[in-house]
Short mmCIF file of C-alpha atoms in Angstrom, two decimals:
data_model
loop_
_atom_site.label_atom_id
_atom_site.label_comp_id
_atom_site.label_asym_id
_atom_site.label_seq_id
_atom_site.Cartn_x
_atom_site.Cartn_y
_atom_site.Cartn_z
CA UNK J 1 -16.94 -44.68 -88.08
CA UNK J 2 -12.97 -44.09 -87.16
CA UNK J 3 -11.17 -45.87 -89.63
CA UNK J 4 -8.01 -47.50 -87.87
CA UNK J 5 -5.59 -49.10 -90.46
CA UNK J 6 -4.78 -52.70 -89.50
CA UNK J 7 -1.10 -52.22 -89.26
CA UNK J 8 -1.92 -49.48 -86.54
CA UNK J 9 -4.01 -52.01 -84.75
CA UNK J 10 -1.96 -54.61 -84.74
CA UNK J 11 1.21 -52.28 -83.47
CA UNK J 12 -1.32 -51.30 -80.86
CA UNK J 13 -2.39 -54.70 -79.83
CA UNK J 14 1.75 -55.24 -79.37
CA UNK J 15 2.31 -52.48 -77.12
CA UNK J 16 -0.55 -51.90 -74.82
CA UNK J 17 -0.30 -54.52 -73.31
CA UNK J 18 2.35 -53.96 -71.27
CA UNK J 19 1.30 -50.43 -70.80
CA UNK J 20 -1.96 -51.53 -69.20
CA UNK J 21 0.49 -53.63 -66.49
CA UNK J 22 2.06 -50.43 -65.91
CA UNK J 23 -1.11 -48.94 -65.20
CA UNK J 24 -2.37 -51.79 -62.67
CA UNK J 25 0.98 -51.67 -60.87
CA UNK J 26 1.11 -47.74 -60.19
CA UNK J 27 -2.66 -47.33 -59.26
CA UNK J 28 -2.01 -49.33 -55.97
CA UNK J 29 0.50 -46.54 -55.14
CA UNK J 30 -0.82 -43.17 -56.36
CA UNK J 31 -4.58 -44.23 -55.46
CA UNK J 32 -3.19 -44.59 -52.19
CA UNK J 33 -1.10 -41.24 -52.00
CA UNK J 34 -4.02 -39.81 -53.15
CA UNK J 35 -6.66 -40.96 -50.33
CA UNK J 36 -3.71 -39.57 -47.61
CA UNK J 37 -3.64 -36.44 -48.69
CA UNK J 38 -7.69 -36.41 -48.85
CA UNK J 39 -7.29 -36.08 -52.76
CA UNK J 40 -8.93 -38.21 -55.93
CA UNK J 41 -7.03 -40.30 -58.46
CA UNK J 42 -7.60 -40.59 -62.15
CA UNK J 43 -5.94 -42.66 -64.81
CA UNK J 44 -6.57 -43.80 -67.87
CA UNK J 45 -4.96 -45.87 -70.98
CA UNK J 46 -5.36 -43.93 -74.20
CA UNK J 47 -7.12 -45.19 -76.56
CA UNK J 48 -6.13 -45.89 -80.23
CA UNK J 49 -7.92 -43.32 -81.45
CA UNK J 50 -6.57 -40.70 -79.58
CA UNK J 51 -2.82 -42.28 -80.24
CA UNK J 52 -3.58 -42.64 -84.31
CA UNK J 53 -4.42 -38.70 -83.87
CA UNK J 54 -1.78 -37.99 -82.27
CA UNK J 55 0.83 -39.84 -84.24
CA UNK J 56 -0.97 -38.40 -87.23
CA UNK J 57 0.90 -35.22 -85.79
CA UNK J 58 4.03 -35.68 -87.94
CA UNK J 59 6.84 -35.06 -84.58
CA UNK J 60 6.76 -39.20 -83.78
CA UNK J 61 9.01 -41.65 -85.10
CA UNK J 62 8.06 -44.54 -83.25
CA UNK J 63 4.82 -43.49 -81.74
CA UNK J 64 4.16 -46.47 -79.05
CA UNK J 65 7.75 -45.54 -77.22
CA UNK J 66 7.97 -42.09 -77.95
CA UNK J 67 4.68 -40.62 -76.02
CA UNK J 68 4.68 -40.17 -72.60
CA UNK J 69 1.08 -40.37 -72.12
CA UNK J 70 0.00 -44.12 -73.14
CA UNK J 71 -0.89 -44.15 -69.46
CA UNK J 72 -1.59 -40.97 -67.83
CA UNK J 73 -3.06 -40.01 -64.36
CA UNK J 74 -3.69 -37.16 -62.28
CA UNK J 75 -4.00 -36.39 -58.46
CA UNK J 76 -6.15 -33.65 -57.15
CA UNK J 77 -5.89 -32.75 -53.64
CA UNK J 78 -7.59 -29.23 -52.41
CA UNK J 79 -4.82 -27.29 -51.97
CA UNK J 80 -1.69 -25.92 -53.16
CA UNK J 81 -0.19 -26.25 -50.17
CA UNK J 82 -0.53 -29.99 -50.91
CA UNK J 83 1.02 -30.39 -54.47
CA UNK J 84 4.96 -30.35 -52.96
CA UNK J 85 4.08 -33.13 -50.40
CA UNK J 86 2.17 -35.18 -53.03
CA UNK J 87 5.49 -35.04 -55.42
CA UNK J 88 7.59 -36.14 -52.48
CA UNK J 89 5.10 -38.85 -52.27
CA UNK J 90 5.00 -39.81 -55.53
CA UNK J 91 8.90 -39.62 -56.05
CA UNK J 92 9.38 -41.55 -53.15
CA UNK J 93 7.44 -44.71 -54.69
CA UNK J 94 8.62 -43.99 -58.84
CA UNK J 95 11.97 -43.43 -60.85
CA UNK J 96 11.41 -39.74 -61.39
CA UNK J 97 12.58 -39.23 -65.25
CA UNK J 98 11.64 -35.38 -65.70
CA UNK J 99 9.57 -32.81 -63.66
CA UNK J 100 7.13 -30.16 -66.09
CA UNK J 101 5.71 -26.74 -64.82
CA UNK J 102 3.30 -24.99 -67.29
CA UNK J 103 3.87 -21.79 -65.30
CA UNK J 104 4.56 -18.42 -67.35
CA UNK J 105 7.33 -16.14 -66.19
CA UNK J 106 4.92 -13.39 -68.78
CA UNK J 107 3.24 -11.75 -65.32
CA UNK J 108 -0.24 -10.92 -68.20
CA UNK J 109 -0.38 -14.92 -68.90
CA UNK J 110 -2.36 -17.35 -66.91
CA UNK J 111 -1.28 -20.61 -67.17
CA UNK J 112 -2.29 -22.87 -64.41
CA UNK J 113 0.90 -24.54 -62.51
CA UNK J 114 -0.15 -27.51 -62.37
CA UNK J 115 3.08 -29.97 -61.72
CA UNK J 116 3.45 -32.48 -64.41
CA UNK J 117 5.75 -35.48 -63.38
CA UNK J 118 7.13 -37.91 -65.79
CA UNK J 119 7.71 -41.14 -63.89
CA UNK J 120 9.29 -44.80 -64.11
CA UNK J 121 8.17 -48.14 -62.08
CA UNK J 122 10.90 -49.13 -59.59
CA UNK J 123 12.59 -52.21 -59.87
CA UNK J 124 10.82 -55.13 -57.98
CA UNK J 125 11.26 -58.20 -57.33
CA UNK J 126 7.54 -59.60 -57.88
CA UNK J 127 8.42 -57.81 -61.61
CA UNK J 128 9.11 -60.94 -63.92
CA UNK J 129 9.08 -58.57 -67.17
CA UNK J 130 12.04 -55.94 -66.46
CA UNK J 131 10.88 -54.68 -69.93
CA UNK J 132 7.99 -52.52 -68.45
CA UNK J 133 10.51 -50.90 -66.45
CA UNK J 134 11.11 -48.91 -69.48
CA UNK J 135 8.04 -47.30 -69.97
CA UNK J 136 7.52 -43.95 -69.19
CA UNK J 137 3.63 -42.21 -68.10
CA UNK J 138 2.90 -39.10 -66.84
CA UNK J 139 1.21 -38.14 -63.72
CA UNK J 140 0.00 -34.42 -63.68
CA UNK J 141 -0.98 -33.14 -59.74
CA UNK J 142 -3.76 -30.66 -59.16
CA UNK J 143 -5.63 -29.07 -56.74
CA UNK J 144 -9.38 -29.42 -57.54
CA UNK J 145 -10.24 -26.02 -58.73
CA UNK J 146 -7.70 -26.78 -61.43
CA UNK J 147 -8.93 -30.34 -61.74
CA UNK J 148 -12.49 -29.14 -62.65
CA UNK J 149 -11.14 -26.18 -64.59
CA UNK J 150 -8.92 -28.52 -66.89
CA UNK J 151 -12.01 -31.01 -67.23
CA UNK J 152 -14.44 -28.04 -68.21
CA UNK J 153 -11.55 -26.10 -70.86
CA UNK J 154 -10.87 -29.65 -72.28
CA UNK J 155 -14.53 -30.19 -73.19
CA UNK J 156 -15.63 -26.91 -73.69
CA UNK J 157 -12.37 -25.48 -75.50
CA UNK J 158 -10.26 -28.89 -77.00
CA UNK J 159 -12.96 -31.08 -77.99
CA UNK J 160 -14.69 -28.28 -80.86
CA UNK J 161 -14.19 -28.62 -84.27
CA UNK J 162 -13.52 -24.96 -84.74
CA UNK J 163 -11.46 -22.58 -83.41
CA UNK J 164 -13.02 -19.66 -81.39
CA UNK J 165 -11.15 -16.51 -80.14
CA UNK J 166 -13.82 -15.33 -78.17
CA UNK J 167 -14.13 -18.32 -76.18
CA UNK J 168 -10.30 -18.54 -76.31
CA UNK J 169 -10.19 -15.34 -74.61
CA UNK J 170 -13.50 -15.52 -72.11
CA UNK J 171 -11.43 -19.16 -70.88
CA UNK J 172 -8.51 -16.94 -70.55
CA UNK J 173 -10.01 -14.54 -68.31
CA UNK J 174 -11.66 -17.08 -66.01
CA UNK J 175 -8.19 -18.81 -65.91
CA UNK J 176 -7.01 -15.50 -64.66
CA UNK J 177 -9.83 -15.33 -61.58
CA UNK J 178 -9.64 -18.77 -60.75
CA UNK J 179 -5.92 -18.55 -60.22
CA UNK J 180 -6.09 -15.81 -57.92
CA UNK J 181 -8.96 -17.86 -56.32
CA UNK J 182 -7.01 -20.71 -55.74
CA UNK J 183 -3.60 -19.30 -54.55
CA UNK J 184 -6.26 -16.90 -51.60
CA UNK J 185 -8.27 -20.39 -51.34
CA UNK J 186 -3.93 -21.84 -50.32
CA UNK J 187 -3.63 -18.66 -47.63
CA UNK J 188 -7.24 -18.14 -46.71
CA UNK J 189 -5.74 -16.79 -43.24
CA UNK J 190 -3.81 -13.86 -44.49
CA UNK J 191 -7.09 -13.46 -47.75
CA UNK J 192 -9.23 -13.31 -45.04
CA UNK J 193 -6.64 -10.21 -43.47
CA UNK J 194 -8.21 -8.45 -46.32
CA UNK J 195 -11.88 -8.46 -45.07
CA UNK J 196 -12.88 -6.14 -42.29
CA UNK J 197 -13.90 -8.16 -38.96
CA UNK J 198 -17.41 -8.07 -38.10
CA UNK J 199 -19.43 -8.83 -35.03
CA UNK J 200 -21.55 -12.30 -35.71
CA UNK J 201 -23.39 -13.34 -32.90
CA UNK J 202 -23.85 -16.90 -33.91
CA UNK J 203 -20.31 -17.59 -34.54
CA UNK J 204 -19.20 -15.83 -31.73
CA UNK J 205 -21.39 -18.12 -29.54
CA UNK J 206 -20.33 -21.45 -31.08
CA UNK J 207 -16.90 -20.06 -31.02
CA UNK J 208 -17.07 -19.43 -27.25
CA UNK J 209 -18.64 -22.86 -26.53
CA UNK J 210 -15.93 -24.47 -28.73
CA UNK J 211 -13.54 -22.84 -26.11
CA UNK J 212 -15.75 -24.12 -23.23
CA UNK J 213 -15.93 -27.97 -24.80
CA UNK J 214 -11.78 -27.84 -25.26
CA UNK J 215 -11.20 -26.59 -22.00
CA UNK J 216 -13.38 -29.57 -20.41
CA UNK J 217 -12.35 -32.24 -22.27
CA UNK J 218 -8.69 -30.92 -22.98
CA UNK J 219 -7.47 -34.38 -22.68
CA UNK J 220 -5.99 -36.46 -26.29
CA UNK J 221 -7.38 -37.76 -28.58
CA UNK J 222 -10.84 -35.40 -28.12
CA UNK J 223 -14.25 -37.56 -27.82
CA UNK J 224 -15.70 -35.84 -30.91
CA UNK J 225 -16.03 -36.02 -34.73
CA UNK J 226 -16.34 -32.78 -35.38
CA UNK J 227 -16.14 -30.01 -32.98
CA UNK J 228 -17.55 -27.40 -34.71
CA UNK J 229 -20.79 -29.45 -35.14
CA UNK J 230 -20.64 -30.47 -31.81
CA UNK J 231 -20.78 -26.57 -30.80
CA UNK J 232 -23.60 -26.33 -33.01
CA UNK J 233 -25.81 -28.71 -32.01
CA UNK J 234 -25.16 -27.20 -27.59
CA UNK J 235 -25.79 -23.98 -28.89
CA UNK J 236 -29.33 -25.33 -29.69
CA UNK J 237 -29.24 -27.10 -26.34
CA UNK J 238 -28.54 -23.77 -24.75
CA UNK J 239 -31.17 -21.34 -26.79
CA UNK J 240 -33.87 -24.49 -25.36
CA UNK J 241 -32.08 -23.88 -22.10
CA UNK J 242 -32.17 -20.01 -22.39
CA UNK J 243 -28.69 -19.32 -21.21
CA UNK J 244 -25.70 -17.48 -22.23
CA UNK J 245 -22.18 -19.75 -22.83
CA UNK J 246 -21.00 -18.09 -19.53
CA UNK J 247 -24.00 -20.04 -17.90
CA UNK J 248 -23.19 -23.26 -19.68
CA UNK J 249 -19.63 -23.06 -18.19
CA UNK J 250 -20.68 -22.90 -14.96
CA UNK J 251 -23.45 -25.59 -15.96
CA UNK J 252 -20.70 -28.03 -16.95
CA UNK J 253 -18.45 -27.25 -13.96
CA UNK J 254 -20.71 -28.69 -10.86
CA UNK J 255 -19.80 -31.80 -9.06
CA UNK J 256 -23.30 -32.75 -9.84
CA UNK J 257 -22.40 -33.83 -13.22
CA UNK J 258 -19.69 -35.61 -12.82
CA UNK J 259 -20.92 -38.90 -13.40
CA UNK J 260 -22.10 -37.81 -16.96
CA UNK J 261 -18.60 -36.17 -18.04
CA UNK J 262 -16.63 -39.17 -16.55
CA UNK J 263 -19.03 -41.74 -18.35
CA UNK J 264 -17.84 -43.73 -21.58
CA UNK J 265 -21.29 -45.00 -22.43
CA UNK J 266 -22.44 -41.69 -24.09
CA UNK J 267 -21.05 -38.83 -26.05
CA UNK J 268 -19.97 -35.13 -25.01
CA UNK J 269 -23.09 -33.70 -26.72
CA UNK J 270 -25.43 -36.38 -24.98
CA UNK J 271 -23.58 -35.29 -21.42
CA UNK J 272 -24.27 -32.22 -22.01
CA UNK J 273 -27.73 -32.22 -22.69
CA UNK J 274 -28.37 -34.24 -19.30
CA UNK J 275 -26.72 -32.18 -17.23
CA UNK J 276 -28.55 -28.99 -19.14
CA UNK J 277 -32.03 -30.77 -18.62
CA UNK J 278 -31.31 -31.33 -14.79
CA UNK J 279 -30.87 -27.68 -14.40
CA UNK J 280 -33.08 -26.53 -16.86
CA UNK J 281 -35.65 -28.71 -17.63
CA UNK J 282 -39.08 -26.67 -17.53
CA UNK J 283 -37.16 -24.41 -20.20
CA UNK J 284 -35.74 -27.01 -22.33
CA UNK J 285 -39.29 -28.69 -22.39
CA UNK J 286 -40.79 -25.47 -23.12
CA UNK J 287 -38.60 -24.51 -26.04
CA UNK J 288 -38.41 -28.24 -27.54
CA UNK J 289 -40.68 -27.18 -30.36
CA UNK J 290 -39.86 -29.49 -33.59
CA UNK J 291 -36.63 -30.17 -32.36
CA UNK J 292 -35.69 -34.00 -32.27
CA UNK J 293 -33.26 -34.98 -29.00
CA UNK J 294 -31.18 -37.64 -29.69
CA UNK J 295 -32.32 -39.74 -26.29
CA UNK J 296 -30.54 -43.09 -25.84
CA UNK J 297 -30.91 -45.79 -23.53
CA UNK J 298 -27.73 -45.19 -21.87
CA UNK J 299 -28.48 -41.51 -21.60
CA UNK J 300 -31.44 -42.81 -19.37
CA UNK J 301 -29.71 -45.05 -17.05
CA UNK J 302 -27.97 -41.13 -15.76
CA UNK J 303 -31.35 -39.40 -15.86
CA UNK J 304 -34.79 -40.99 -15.79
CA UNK J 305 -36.39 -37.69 -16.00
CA UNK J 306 -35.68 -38.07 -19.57
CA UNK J 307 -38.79 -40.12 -19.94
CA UNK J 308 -40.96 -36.83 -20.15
CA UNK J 309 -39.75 -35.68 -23.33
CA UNK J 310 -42.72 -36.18 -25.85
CA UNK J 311 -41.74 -38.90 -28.52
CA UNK J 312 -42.63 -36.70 -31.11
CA UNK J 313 -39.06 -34.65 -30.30
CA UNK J 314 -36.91 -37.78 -29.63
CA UNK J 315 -34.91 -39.22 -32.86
CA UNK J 316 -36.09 -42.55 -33.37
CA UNK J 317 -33.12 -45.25 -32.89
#
């Protein structure tokens, strides 16, 4: 068991307090900042174990309003590209005291650069105690690579009772790749300059009919989720259909199909497969196989000739 001396404890019980109503006040905000920039937020209090240890450490005088850490969160977000708008975030809401780079001007050290900001509560008026206003925590932002790299070195590397060099040095060399990872993940456009071009047939079809779905519905906002898996799921439509994109074009272009692509009772992929099945039908019923349709009640009101599609390839609602 961790013996804690009952002077500690009782300092403890004094302080955290106030700490933990630090905590509760910035999650609100950095939670928040988090979720807009599609990141995660972490925080923690530390615990009096960890503090004892660490005031063990011999550089604190006053231990409880010296560290910078009593509360301490982090906000990953995927990219680098993210980490400069996240600090104006952050800044924007928090008294910035002090702004901490790990980065290494040594170009043969890898170091992660992951932004460490030191950080206030603003004034409020719904603040009765001014006196937390004082405290200082730190809020260290990530991309996720480094997120999961500093979760795996901190457990793997930190949290051993001995001291290994080769691990030391096997971390280090990972560091090294994964840094290079994440800076080609921040520019995939020009890392991707790097690799030679190659002919895929299946993404230059779903390419094509992405161009074919923008073009017909090139009107804001765009009546899809997703469109890449809405190009996806009509290149199915069209290798039931046996046709080429060029055919789907002119497919999607006759007057005879108006009604579906002006209707607001059904979605772009469901229009599409009605006005493929009018055209097409003795193929698409041909080439159905174990694929499930998703047929809807208001897809039937356009076509009736829906009804002979076997149940055993319609997705049951």
């Amino acid at each position: 068991m961790i013996i804690i001396p009952e002077s500690f404890r009782r300092s403890y019980n004094r302080h955290m307090p106030p700490v933990e109503e630090v905590k509760n006040r910035a999650f609100r905000h950095l939670d928040e900042i988090a979720s807009a920039f599609n990141g995660r937020y972490q925080g923690r209090v530390k615990s009096i174990e960890s503090i004892l240890s660490k005031a063990e450490t011999t550089k604190y005088i006053c231990p409880f309003t010296e560290m910078e850490d009593l509360y301490a969160a982090t906000i990953a977000v995927p990219s680098m590209h993210d980490i400069a708008n996240v600090q104006e975030a952050v800044s924007a809401r928090f008294d910035v005291v002090e702004i901490k780079s790990h980065r290494k001007k040594n170009p043969r050290e890898f170091v992660y650069d992951d932004l460490h900001m030191i950080l206030r509560l603003k004034d409020d008026t719904l603040i009765r105690d001014k006196s937390i206003l004082t405290i200082k925590f730190e809020l260290q932002i990530k991309t996720m690579l480094q997120y999961v790299w500093w979760q795996l070195e901190h457990d793997l590397v930190y949290k051993t009772n001995r001291l290994s060099w080769q691990k030391a040095r096997i971390f280090g060399q990972i560091k090294a790749m994964l840094d290079l990872t994440d800076r080609m993940l921040a520019n995939i456009e020009q890392a991707a300059g790097l690799q030679e071009e190659e002919e895929f047939d299946e993404y230059r079809s779903i390419n094509e009919i992405s161009d074919i779905l923008d073009q017909k519905w090139g009107t804001e906002p765009k009546p899809w989720y997703d469109l890449r898996r809405t190009s996806e799921t009509v290149l199915k439509y069209c290798k039931m259909a046996d046709i080429s994109s060029i055919e789907l074009s002119q497919i999607l272009s006759l007057e005879t199909h108006t009604d579906v692509f002006s209707a607001h009772s059904i979605t772009p992929t469901q229009a599409i497969f009605i006005a493929l099945f009018r055209n097409k039908k003795e193929a698409i019923l041909s080439q159905l196989n174990s694929n499930r349709i998703l047929i809807s009640e208001e897809m039937k009101d356009f076509e009736i000739s829906l009804n002979e599609i076997p149940l055993d390839n319609i997705v049951s609602l």
